[in-house]
PDB file of C-alpha atoms in Angstrom:
ATOM      1  CA  MET A   1       0.000   0.000   0.000  1.00  0.00           C
ATOM      2  CA  SER A   2       1.170   3.476  -0.717  1.00  0.00           C
ATOM      3  CA  LEU A   3       1.356   6.102   2.000  1.00  0.00           C
ATOM      4  CA  PRO A   4      -1.628   8.254   0.871  1.00  0.00           C
ATOM      5  CA  VAL A   5      -3.908   5.204   0.677  1.00  0.00           C
ATOM      6  CA  LEU A   6      -2.808   4.132   4.156  1.00  0.00           C
ATOM      7  CA  ALA A   7      -3.427   7.633   5.536  1.00  0.00           C
ATOM      8  CA  ILE A   8      -6.896   7.777   3.981  1.00  0.00           C
ATOM      9  CA  ALA A   9      -7.720   4.337   5.382  1.00  0.00           C
ATOM     10  CA  CYS A  10      -6.609   5.378   8.881  1.00  0.00           C
ATOM     11  CA  LEU A  11      -8.644   8.597   8.728  1.00  0.00           C
ATOM     12  CA  LEU A  12     -11.678   6.676   7.533  1.00  0.00           C
ATOM     13  CA  ILE A  13     -11.371   4.166  10.388  1.00  0.00           C
ATOM     14  CA  VAL A  14     -11.008   6.930  12.993  1.00  0.00           C
ATOM     15  CA  THR A  15     -13.951   8.890  11.568  1.00  0.00           C
ATOM     16  CA  LEU A  16     -16.245   5.867  11.426  1.00  0.00           C
ATOM     17  CA  GLY A  17     -15.182   4.828  14.926  1.00  0.00           C
ATOM     18  CA  TYR A  18     -15.991   8.268  16.354  1.00  0.00           C
ATOM     19  CA  GLY A  19     -19.295   8.307  14.476  1.00  0.00           C
ATOM     20  CA  ALA A  20     -20.218   4.945  15.989  1.00  0.00           C
ATOM     21  CA  LYS A  21     -19.249   6.181  19.443  1.00  0.00           C
ATOM     22  CA  CYS A  22     -21.448   9.281  19.038  1.00  0.00           C
ATOM     23  CA  TRP A  23     -24.327   7.098  17.853  1.00  0.00           C
ATOM     24  CA  LEU A  24     -24.043   4.542  20.674  1.00  0.00           C
ATOM     25  CA  SER A  25     -23.170   6.965  23.459  1.00  0.00           C
ATOM     26  CA  PRO A  26     -24.174  10.544  22.581  1.00  0.00           C
ATOM     27  CA  PHE A  27     -23.242  11.925  26.011  1.00  0.00           C
ATOM     28  CA  GLY A  28     -19.739  11.946  27.464  1.00  0.00           C
ATOM     29  CA  ASP A  29     -18.282  13.092  30.750  1.00  0.00           C
ATOM     30  CA  CYS A  30     -18.013  16.822  31.300  1.00  0.00           C
ATOM     31  CA  ARG A  31     -14.443  18.010  30.760  1.00  0.00           C
ATOM     32  CA  LYS A  32     -14.645  20.725  33.397  1.00  0.00           C
ATOM     33  CA  CYS A  33     -15.769  18.591  36.360  1.00  0.00           C
ATOM     34  CA  ALA A  34     -14.568  15.200  35.027  1.00  0.00           C
ATOM     35  CA  GLY A  35     -18.093  13.785  35.184  1.00  0.00           C
ATOM     36  CA  MET A  36     -18.661  14.499  38.872  1.00  0.00           C
ATOM     37  CA  GLY A  37     -21.110  17.370  38.443  1.00  0.00           C
ATOM     38  CA  HIS A  38     -19.329  19.563  40.930  1.00  0.00           C
ATOM     39  CA  ALA A  39     -15.893  20.827  41.854  1.00  0.00           C
ATOM     40  CA  LEU A  40     -13.857  19.498  44.756  1.00  0.00           C
ATOM     41  CA  LYS A  41     -12.648  21.899  47.404  1.00  0.00           C
ATOM     42  CA  THR A  42     -10.493  21.450  50.449  1.00  0.00           C
ATOM     43  CA  ASP A  43     -11.129  22.876  53.854  1.00  0.00           C
ATOM     44  CA  ARG A  44      -8.431  24.326  56.114  1.00  0.00           C
ATOM     45  CA  LYS A  45      -7.449  20.874  57.339  1.00  0.00           C
ATOM     46  CA  GLY A  46      -6.936  19.648  53.782  1.00  0.00           C
ATOM     47  CA  HIS A  47      -9.984  17.365  53.715  1.00  0.00           C
ATOM     48  CA  LEU A  48     -11.904  17.191  50.460  1.00  0.00           C
ATOM     49  CA  LYS A  49     -15.444  18.474  50.366  1.00  0.00           C
ATOM     50  CA  ARG A  50     -18.022  19.131  47.698  1.00  0.00           C
ATOM     51  CA  GLY A  51     -17.695  22.449  45.912  1.00  0.00           C
ATOM     52  CA  ARG A  52     -20.106  24.381  43.745  1.00  0.00           C
ATOM     53  CA  ASP A  53     -22.186  22.765  41.015  1.00  0.00           C
ATOM     54  CA  CYS A  54     -20.621  22.736  37.563  1.00  0.00           C
ATOM     55  CA  ARG A  55     -21.983  25.508  35.331  1.00  0.00           C
ATOM     56  CA  ARG A  56     -21.120  23.725  32.091  1.00  0.00           C
ATOM     57  CA  CYS A  57     -23.101  20.533  32.646  1.00  0.00           C
ATOM     58  CA  HIS A  58     -25.609  21.916  35.173  1.00  0.00           C
ATOM     59  CA  ALA A  59     -24.512  19.378  37.816  1.00  0.00           C
ATOM     60  CA  THR A  60     -25.338  16.325  35.680  1.00  0.00           C
ATOM     61  CA  GLY A  61     -21.741  15.374  34.909  1.00  0.00           C
ATOM     62  CA  LYS A  62     -22.625  14.700  31.254  1.00  0.00           C
ATOM     63  CA  ARG A  63     -22.296  16.799  28.105  1.00  0.00           C
ATOM     64  CA  ILE A  64     -23.245  16.092  24.509  1.00  0.00           C
ATOM     65  CA  ARG A  65     -20.353  15.016  22.302  1.00  0.00           C
ATOM     66  CA  VAL A  66     -19.174  17.347  19.530  1.00  0.00           C
ATOM     67  CA  GLY A  67     -19.965  14.845  16.778  1.00  0.00           C
ATOM     68  CA  ARG A  68     -23.485  14.283  18.078  1.00  0.00           C
ATOM     69  CA  TRP A  69     -24.010  18.055  18.379  1.00  0.00           C
ATOM     70  CA  LEU A  70     -22.966  18.488  14.740  1.00  0.00           C
ATOM     71  CA  TYR A  71     -25.278  15.666  13.641  1.00  0.00           C
ATOM     72  CA  ASN A  72     -28.207  17.157  15.573  1.00  0.00           C
ATOM     73  CA  ARG A  73     -27.569  20.587  14.015  1.00  0.00           C
ATOM     74  CA  ALA A  74     -27.390  19.135  10.487  1.00  0.00           C
ATOM     75  CA  ALA A  75     -30.561  17.069  10.997  1.00  0.00           C
ATOM     76  CA  ARG A  76     -32.423  20.103  12.357  1.00  0.00           C
ATOM     77  CA  THR A  77     -31.346  22.205   9.363  1.00  0.00           C
ATOM     78  CA  TYR A  78     -32.386  19.461   6.951  1.00  0.00           C
ATOM     79  CA  ARG A  79     -35.807  19.080   8.576  1.00  0.00           C
ATOM     80  CA  ALA A  80     -36.347  22.857   8.563  1.00  0.00           C
ATOM     81  CA  GLY A  81     -35.479  23.040   4.867  1.00  0.00           C
ATOM     82  CA  ALA A  82     -37.728  20.127   3.931  1.00  0.00           C
ATOM     83  CA  ARG A  83     -40.903  21.764   5.284  1.00  0.00           C
TER      84      ARG A  83
END
């Protein structure tokens, strides 16, 4: 195999793999709070305690994946144009 064909094959595999992941699991862990839904704080003694709720995920710990967001936007545009 030549190098361009191998590169295209690798890109195709990665793209299809990410598409399958977005289809099977559209929500991933929030990057800001690492899926916990809140921040961790320490008190004066150094013990961990619960901090404020995460503003990005609204304390759910989950956010929609970028690929799924793009698919939803494209589907919504298609449906709006087909009316």
